[in-house]
Amino acid sequence: MDLKLFGEVFVTLLVIVDPPGMMPIFLALTGPLPARDRHRAAWQAVALALGVIVIFAVAGQTLLDYLHVDLPALQAAGGLLLVLVALELLTGKADDPSQQVTSNIALVPLGTPLLAGPGAIVATMLFVQQADGAGQFSAIAAAIVAVMLAVWIVLRFSGGIVKVLRPGGIEVLTRIAGLLLAAIAVQLIADAVAAFVTQYANMS
């Protein structure tokens, strides 16, 4: 296995996924839930993110070409999805645990587009396209699994923070997470628009 490539992929994906930065958003979405549901949401989100990244690593470019979808379009779609979630956090609609279904939270927005977002997908696709030989492909696969394992550990053991924050602290954290999520969403959409402008400017 190519250990140098393993290190590059691991660090790149870890920075993009940003487990510590993901924690406040995870706590804001799952804070009102029982500990068991929160733990289930953590592994469901990581499992989905791993599946999405692997699928795009193996057949991402073929899939996008078949659907006639550019990567910036995928990025903009992820941004719009995050805007909706951010609005729920900011307006307090996400605070009522009776309105939340654990699997839904785990799949959207945690699994995708937060963990398996455009950045992670594009980075993985580029690494796979540049790889040559079984050693490099196995290094990429091992790095992806290692990053997802790190994310799961951070999310799984975030329950201690919930006990410290109490309901009032979680409510404040929810509003802050909503603001951060809105900023991430706007940045995704802005980057997608810039990519479209550059792409069509080069074509003309």
XYZ file of N, CA and C in Angstrom:
612
model
N 0.848 -1.202 0.000
C 0.000 0.000 0.000
C 0.878 1.246 0.000
N 0.479 2.243 -0.763
C 1.223 3.500 -0.865
C 0.908 4.362 0.361
N 1.813 4.362 1.354
C 1.563 5.082 2.605
C 1.564 6.593 2.411
N 2.376 7.078 1.483
C 2.415 8.527 1.209
C 1.064 8.996 0.675
N 0.511 8.247 -0.265
C -0.797 8.593 -0.817
C -1.881 8.448 0.252
N -1.769 7.413 1.095
C -2.719 7.236 2.201
C -2.750 8.492 3.071
N -1.573 9.001 3.413
C -1.485 10.208 4.239
C -2.109 11.411 3.555
N -1.841 11.572 2.260
C -2.390 12.708 1.510
C -3.914 12.663 1.478
N -4.474 11.497 1.149
C -5.929 11.351 1.061
C -6.564 11.529 2.432
N -5.958 10.919 3.457
C -6.497 11.004 4.816
C -6.564 12.451 5.295
N -5.455 13.176 5.157
C -5.409 14.566 5.624
C -6.373 15.438 4.825
N -6.387 15.250 3.505
C -7.271 16.057 2.649
C -8.734 15.867 3.028
N -9.173 14.617 3.126
C -10.577 14.348 3.449
C -10.914 14.756 4.873
N -9.971 14.584 5.799
C -10.218 14.962 7.191
C -10.439 16.467 7.312
N -9.648 17.239 6.562
C -9.800 18.699 6.577
C -11.138 19.101 5.951
N -11.508 18.447 4.856
C -12.765 18.781 4.177
C -13.971 18.417 5.042
N -13.972 17.200 5.589
C -15.109 16.741 6.396
C -15.164 17.487 7.725
N -13.993 17.773 8.312
C -13.888 18.591 9.532
C -14.756 18.054 10.681
N -14.384 16.898 11.278
C -15.185 16.328 12.373
C -15.446 17.279 13.548
N -14.420 18.046 14.039
C -14.721 18.974 15.146
C -15.751 20.041 14.760
N -15.672 20.528 13.519
C -16.636 21.524 13.061
C -18.017 20.938 12.841
N -18.050 19.617 12.596
C -19.326 18.936 12.384
C -20.064 18.701 13.706
N -19.314 18.677 14.807
C -19.911 18.324 16.092
C -21.039 19.269 16.529
N -20.853 20.609 16.460
C -21.972 21.468 16.888
C -23.234 21.292 16.051
N -23.062 21.040 14.750
C -24.227 20.830 13.887
C -24.906 19.514 14.246
N -24.098 18.479 14.496
C -24.635 17.174 14.898
C -25.392 17.291 16.218
N -24.811 18.005 17.175
C -25.456 18.173 18.483
C -26.729 18.999 18.372
N -26.700 20.011 17.490
C -27.900 20.842 17.315
C -29.047 20.030 16.739
N -28.732 19.110 15.821
C -29.769 18.309 15.175
C -30.242 17.149 16.048
N -29.327 16.597 16.856
C -29.663 15.387 17.616
C -29.728 15.609 19.122
N -29.413 16.828 19.588
C -29.398 17.117 21.023
C -30.668 16.736 21.764
N -31.866 17.048 21.201
C -33.102 16.706 21.916
C -33.415 15.213 21.928
N -32.716 14.423 21.126
C -33.019 12.989 21.014
C -32.408 12.201 22.174
N -32.968 11.039 22.491
C -32.349 10.154 23.483
C -30.962 9.713 23.017
N -30.122 9.332 23.981
C -28.735 8.952 23.661
C -28.686 7.812 22.647
N -29.585 6.848 22.787
C -29.580 5.698 21.866
C -29.842 6.143 20.430
N -30.817 7.036 20.243
C -31.130 7.531 18.896
C -29.980 8.370 18.347
N -29.336 9.129 19.236
C -28.204 9.954 18.801
C -27.055 9.073 18.320
N -26.780 7.978 19.047
C -25.720 7.053 18.636
C -26.066 6.392 17.306
N -27.351 6.051 17.131
C -27.777 5.435 15.877
C -27.633 6.417 14.712
N -27.965 7.672 14.972
C -27.828 8.696 13.929
C -26.371 8.844 13.514
N -25.452 8.721 14.478
C -24.022 8.872 14.178
C -23.550 7.801 13.209
N -23.872 6.524 13.517
C -23.355 5.481 12.609
C -24.106 5.446 11.284
N -25.398 5.809 11.286
C -26.144 5.857 10.021
C -25.578 6.935 9.101
N -25.266 8.105 9.680
C -24.712 9.205 8.881
C -23.363 8.831 8.285
N -22.515 8.219 9.109
C -21.176 7.823 8.643
C -21.275 6.720 7.587
N -22.178 5.753 7.799
C -22.347 4.661 6.833
C -22.818 5.196 5.486
N -23.783 6.132 5.517
C -24.272 6.715 4.267
C -23.169 7.506 3.574
N -22.450 8.329 4.346
C -21.371 9.139 3.767
C -20.317 8.246 3.120
N -19.965 7.156 3.797
C -18.987 6.213 3.248
C -19.496 5.614 1.938
N -20.767 5.209 1.925
C -21.360 4.635 0.719
C -21.372 5.612 -0.444
N -21.762 6.854 -0.180
C -21.841 7.878 -1.231
C -20.453 8.166 -1.801
N -19.462 8.328 -0.917
C -18.103 8.633 -1.369
C -17.525 7.480 -2.190
N -17.772 6.246 -1.751
C -17.268 5.082 -2.487
C -17.917 4.992 -3.872
N -19.236 5.211 -3.927
C -19.953 5.155 -5.211
C -19.394 6.186 -6.184
N -19.192 7.420 -5.687
C -18.671 8.472 -6.570
C -17.205 8.220 -6.922
N -16.456 7.598 -6.011
C -15.062 7.281 -6.304
C -14.971 6.268 -7.434
N -15.878 5.295 -7.412
C -15.845 4.216 -8.412
C -16.480 4.646 -9.731
N -17.652 5.286 -9.642
C -18.412 5.551 -10.876
C -18.943 6.976 -10.954
N -18.327 7.895 -10.194
C -18.845 9.263 -10.127
C -18.876 9.990 -11.459
N -17.740 9.986 -12.157
C -17.662 10.730 -13.411
C -18.601 10.138 -14.456
N -18.671 8.815 -14.514
C -19.580 8.142 -15.451
C -21.029 8.501 -15.151
N -21.387 8.497 -13.859
C -22.756 8.820 -13.439
C -23.130 10.248 -13.795
N -22.223 11.190 -13.515
C -22.493 12.597 -13.815
C -22.589 12.834 -15.324
N -21.710 12.174 -16.085
C -21.750 12.310 -17.544
C -23.060 11.763 -18.106
N -23.500 10.621 -17.557
C -24.740 9.997 -18.026
C -25.941 10.905 -17.756
N -25.943 11.565 -16.600
C -27.057 12.451 -16.229
C -26.895 13.860 -16.798
N -25.763 14.114 -17.471
C -25.444 15.451 -18.006
C -25.450 16.498 -16.893
N -24.846 16.129 -15.768
C -24.768 17.026 -14.608
C -23.313 17.406 -14.379
N -23.046 18.718 -14.246
C -21.700 19.175 -13.935
C -21.501 19.178 -12.420
N -20.249 19.105 -11.991
C -19.957 19.126 -10.561
C -20.460 20.394 -9.865
N -20.358 21.586 -10.495
C -20.912 22.776 -9.835
C -22.415 22.663 -9.559
N -23.147 21.962 -10.430
C -24.583 21.777 -10.211
C -24.824 20.945 -8.955
N -24.004 19.922 -8.771
C -24.084 19.090 -7.564
C -23.781 19.927 -6.331
N -22.807 20.812 -6.472
C -22.413 21.685 -5.367
C -23.545 22.652 -5.011
N -24.170 23.250 -6.021
C -25.272 24.197 -5.786
C -26.465 23.489 -5.144
N -26.755 22.270 -5.587
C -27.862 21.500 -5.009
C -27.618 21.230 -3.527
N -26.371 20.864 -3.199
C -26.020 20.658 -1.789
C -26.180 21.927 -0.978
N -25.800 23.050 -1.568
C -25.946 24.335 -0.886
C -27.396 24.683 -0.604
N -28.270 24.462 -1.578
C -29.704 24.753 -1.394
C -30.303 23.861 -0.312
N -29.874 22.608 -0.281
C -30.361 21.674 0.738
C -29.950 22.146 2.131
N -28.721 22.622 2.258
C -28.243 23.104 3.547
C -28.953 24.385 3.975
N -29.349 25.216 3.018
C -30.106 26.430 3.352
C -31.402 26.072 4.068
N -32.099 25.047 3.563
C -33.356 24.622 4.181
C -33.138 24.136 5.608
N -32.084 23.359 5.817
C -31.783 22.855 7.162
C -31.393 24.007 8.089
N -30.591 24.944 7.571
C -30.163 26.093 8.378
C -31.363 26.925 8.826
N -32.346 27.095 7.941
C -33.553 27.856 8.296
C -34.320 27.164 9.414
N -34.373 25.829 9.372
C -35.049 25.085 10.438
C -34.345 25.285 11.779
N -33.024 25.273 11.761
C -32.262 25.465 12.997
C -32.434 26.879 13.540
N -32.420 27.861 12.647
C -32.514 29.263 13.063
C -33.910 29.629 13.568
N -34.944 29.008 12.999
C -36.315 29.338 13.397
C -36.835 28.456 14.519
N -36.034 27.447 14.911
C -36.437 26.600 16.026
C -37.288 25.418 15.642
N -37.528 25.196 14.356
C -38.364 24.068 13.939
C -37.683 22.722 14.205
N -36.356 22.746 14.338
C -35.628 21.499 14.575
C -35.556 21.142 16.057
N -36.144 21.994 16.913
C -36.025 21.770 18.356
C -36.982 20.721 18.891
N -38.063 20.457 18.186
C -39.088 19.552 18.686
C -38.737 18.114 18.332
N -38.373 17.301 19.343
C -37.967 15.927 19.023
C -39.066 15.090 18.419
N -40.339 15.460 18.664
C -41.448 14.690 18.092
C -41.531 14.870 16.587
N -40.928 15.960 16.089
C -40.964 16.222 14.654
C -39.759 15.616 13.936
N -38.847 15.013 14.697
C -37.613 14.517 14.102
C -37.635 13.001 14.000
N -37.181 12.506 12.898
C -36.997 11.067 12.710
C -35.494 10.837 12.597
N -34.965 9.955 13.451
C -33.517 9.781 13.553
C -32.879 9.474 12.203
N -33.481 8.531 11.466
C -32.887 8.132 10.192
C -32.872 9.294 9.205
N -33.919 10.136 9.227
C -33.961 11.284 8.320
C -32.828 12.259 8.611
N -32.602 12.545 9.906
C -31.525 13.456 10.296
C -30.178 12.869 9.887
N -30.021 11.574 10.100
C -28.751 10.919 9.790
C -28.457 10.953 8.299
N -29.493 10.751 7.484
C -29.292 10.700 6.039
C -29.126 12.095 5.455
N -30.056 12.986 5.799
C -30.027 14.376 5.301
C -30.292 15.287 6.490
N -29.413 16.198 6.829
C -28.219 16.618 6.078
C -26.909 16.011 6.563
N -26.935 15.161 7.608
C -25.659 14.704 8.178
C -24.853 13.851 7.194
N -25.457 12.744 6.729
C -24.736 11.858 5.821
C -24.335 12.564 4.545
N -25.296 13.202 3.950
C -25.064 14.020 2.757
C -26.042 15.197 2.798
N -25.632 16.424 2.536
C -24.342 16.812 1.949
C -23.278 17.284 2.938
N -23.460 17.072 4.259
C -22.449 17.569 5.189
C -21.188 16.704 5.199
N -21.328 15.403 5.454
C -20.151 14.533 5.479
C -19.702 14.183 4.060
N -20.618 13.637 3.269
C -20.293 13.321 1.872
C -20.775 14.479 1.004
N -20.100 15.588 1.110
C -20.473 16.780 0.348
C -19.687 16.894 -0.944
N -19.938 17.958 -1.687
C -19.240 18.150 -2.969
C -17.721 18.141 -2.824
N -17.203 18.757 -1.749
C -15.756 18.816 -1.557
C -15.141 17.438 -1.419
N -15.730 16.608 -0.547
C -15.211 15.250 -0.323
C -15.362 14.396 -1.580
N -16.497 14.551 -2.259
C -16.744 13.757 -3.472
C -15.748 14.108 -4.577
N -15.567 15.403 -4.811
C -14.654 15.845 -5.877
C -13.217 15.433 -5.554
N -12.798 15.627 -4.298
C -11.424 15.266 -3.904
C -11.178 13.779 -4.116
N -12.138 12.955 -3.718
C -11.995 11.501 -3.876
C -11.934 11.112 -5.345
N -12.804 11.716 -6.169
C -12.808 11.423 -7.603
C -11.471 11.774 -8.238
N -10.881 12.898 -7.833
C -9.589 13.320 -8.389
C -8.477 12.350 -7.991
N -8.475 11.935 -6.717
C -7.459 10.975 -6.250
C -7.558 9.659 -7.026
N -8.800 9.198 -7.253
C -9.004 7.925 -7.959
C -8.557 8.044 -9.416
N -8.856 9.182 -10.052
C -8.472 9.377 -11.450
C -6.959 9.406 -11.620
N -6.246 9.894 -10.592
C -4.785 10.004 -10.683
C -4.072 8.732 -10.205
N -4.820 7.826 -9.565
C -4.201 6.613 -8.992
C -3.804 5.636 -10.089
N -2.767 4.853 -9.771
C -2.280 3.863 -10.735
C -1.787 2.640 -9.965
N -2.436 1.526 -10.162
C -2.001 0.298 -9.497
C -2.792 -0.013 -8.238
N -2.757 -1.289 -7.857
C -3.534 -1.758 -6.706
C -3.090 -1.104 -5.400
N -1.777 -0.829 -5.268
C -1.254 -0.220 -4.048
C -1.860 1.144 -3.785
N -2.002 1.954 -4.831
C -2.553 3.296 -4.668
C -4.066 3.255 -4.447
N -4.747 2.363 -5.152
C -6.200 2.243 -4.947
C -6.519 1.765 -3.528
N -5.724 0.825 -3.015
C -5.946 0.335 -1.656
C -5.631 1.421 -0.628
N -4.649 2.275 -0.924
C -4.317 3.384 -0.027
C -5.475 4.375 0.055
N -6.097 4.673 -1.094
C -7.240 5.586 -1.123
C -8.413 4.996 -0.345
N -8.678 3.700 -0.560
C -9.785 3.030 0.131
C -9.568 3.027 1.643
N -8.348 2.715 2.067
C -8.035 2.680 3.503
C -8.160 4.069 4.124
N -7.738 5.098 3.398
C -7.817 6.467 3.916
C -9.267 6.912 4.089
N -10.127 6.562 3.122
C -11.549 6.916 3.207
C -12.179 6.267 4.441
N -11.892 4.970 4.640
C -12.434 4.248 5.800
C -11.906 4.850 7.103
N -10.620 5.204 7.134
C -10.013 5.776 8.342
C -10.647 7.124 8.694
N -10.912 7.954 7.687
C -11.547 9.257 7.927
C -12.963 9.074 8.470
N -13.721 8.162 7.879
C -15.091 7.919 8.340
C -15.103 7.362 9.763
N -14.096 6.541 10.090
C -13.977 6.010 11.447
C -13.702 7.134 12.438
N -12.836 8.073 12.052
C -12.530 9.228 12.910
C -13.787 10.078 13.136
N -14.555 10.274 12.069
C -15.802 11.048 12.183
C -16.775 10.351 13.136
N -16.902 9.027 12.978
C -17.822 8.276 13.840
C -17.418 8.391 15.305
N -16.117 8.308 15.592
C -15.647 8.412 16.977
C -16.018 9.765 17.569
N -15.808 10.840 16.794
C -16.134 12.191 17.275
C -17.626 12.329 17.547
N -18.460 11.868 16.605
C -19.907 11.997 16.767
C -20.433 11.073 17.860
N -19.888 9.869 17.921
C -20.372 8.870 18.885
C -20.161 9.332 20.320
N -19.037 9.984 20.577
C -18.717 10.378 21.951
C -18.987 11.859 22.221
N -19.845 12.466 21.394
C -20.226 13.861 21.622
C -21.323 13.980 22.679
N -21.855 12.824 23.140
C -22.938 12.845 24.123
C -22.552 13.521 25.423
N -21.270 13.429 25.807
C -20.814 14.088 27.035
C -21.003 15.585 26.983
N -20.857 16.156 25.791
C -21.038 17.598 25.625
C -22.506 17.967 25.840
N -23.416 17.084 25.414
C -24.855 17.339 25.600
C -25.183 17.459 27.088
N -24.575 16.582 27.903
C -24.833 16.607 29.346
C -24.323 17.900 29.974
N -23.208 18.408 29.461
C -22.629 19.641 30.003
C -23.459 20.859 29.602
N -23.922 20.888 28.354
C -24.613 22.059 27.816
C -26.011 22.244 28.396
N -26.700 21.129 28.678
C -28.096 21.193 29.145
C -28.985 21.757 28.034
N -30.313 21.742 28.204
C -31.224 22.217 27.149
C -30.973 23.653 26.694
N -30.697 24.555 27.663
C -30.460 25.955 27.290
C -29.240 26.116 26.419
N -28.170 25.406 26.758
C -26.944 25.486 25.973
C -27.125 24.908 24.588
N -27.895 23.821 24.503
C -28.146 23.204 23.200
C -28.948 24.155 22.305
N -29.872 24.901 22.913
C -30.669 25.844 22.121
C -29.778 26.937 21.533
N -28.858 27.458 22.358
C -27.917 28.468 21.858
C -27.040 27.867 20.761
N -26.552 26.642 21.006
C -25.706 25.956 20.032
C -26.456 25.725 18.723
N -27.746 25.432 18.832
C -28.565 25.206 17.633
C -28.607 26.447 16.759
N -28.804 27.618 17.389
C -28.859 28.868 16.614
C -27.503 29.160 15.958
N -26.419 28.947 16.729
C -25.078 29.184 16.175
C -24.805 28.224 15.011
N -25.189 26.948 15.205
C -24.992 25.950 14.148
C -25.795 26.319 12.903
N -27.004 26.830 13.103
C -27.825 27.265 11.974
C -27.155 28.377 11.184
N -26.552 29.315 11.915
C -25.852 30.425 11.260
C -24.638 29.921 10.486
N -23.871 29.020 11.111
C -22.697 28.444 10.440
C -23.109 27.650 9.204
N -24.196 26.895 9.361
C -24.673 26.073 8.252
C -25.144 26.947 7.090
N -25.809 28.058 7.420
C -26.246 28.991 6.377
C -25.041 29.571 5.634
N -23.985 29.898 6.387
C -22.774 30.440 5.764
C -22.120 29.409 4.841
N -22.065 28.149 5.311
C -21.513 27.074 4.471
C -22.328 26.919 3.193
N -23.662 26.977 3.336
C -24.554 26.828 2.182
C -24.347 27.945 1.164
N -24.266 29.174 1.655
C -24.062 30.324 0.761
C -22.720 30.204 0.044
N -21.685 29.754 0.770
C -20.362 29.590 0.159
C -20.391 28.522 -0.934
N -21.097 27.409 -0.669
C -21.227 26.350 -1.671
C -21.889 26.876 -2.944
N -22.985 27.618 -2.767
C -23.725 28.157 -3.921
C -22.867 29.178 -4.667
N -22.167 30.050 -3.913
C -21.315 31.064 -4.540
C -20.187 30.413 -5.352
N -19.569 29.369 -4.770
C -18.502 28.654 -5.489
C -19.039 27.993 -6.754
N -20.262 27.447 -6.652
C -20.870 26.794 -7.813
C -21.147 27.803 -8.924
N -21.677 28.975 -8.547
C -21.958 30.028 -9.531
C -20.656 30.487 -10.192
N -19.610 30.684 -9.367
C -18.309 31.109 -9.903
C -17.752 30.066 -10.874
N -17.930 28.789 -10.525
C -17.447 27.712 -11.400
C -18.202 27.694 -12.723
N -19.526 27.917 -12.654
C -20.332 27.977 -13.890
C -19.898 29.145 -14.767
N -19.692 30.315 -14.148
C -19.285 31.512 -14.903
C -17.941 31.261 -15.585
N -16.991 30.709 -14.839
C -15.665 30.415 -15.393
C -15.748 29.404 -16.516
N -16.584 28.377 -16.312
C -16.733 27.304 -17.312
C -17.288 27.844 -18.620
N -18.348 28.642 -18.526
C -18.958 29.178 -19.755
C -18.140 30.297 -20.375
N -17.372 31.005 -19.575
C -16.471 32.046 -20.115
C -15.361 31.384 -20.940
N -14.870 30.250 -20.447
C -13.817 29.530 -21.178
C -14.336 28.921 -22.471
N -15.636 28.501 -22.446
C -16.240 27.915 -23.651
C -16.427 28.949 -24.741
N -16.686 30.199 -24.319
C -16.896 31.262 -25.302
C -15.576 31.989 -25.588
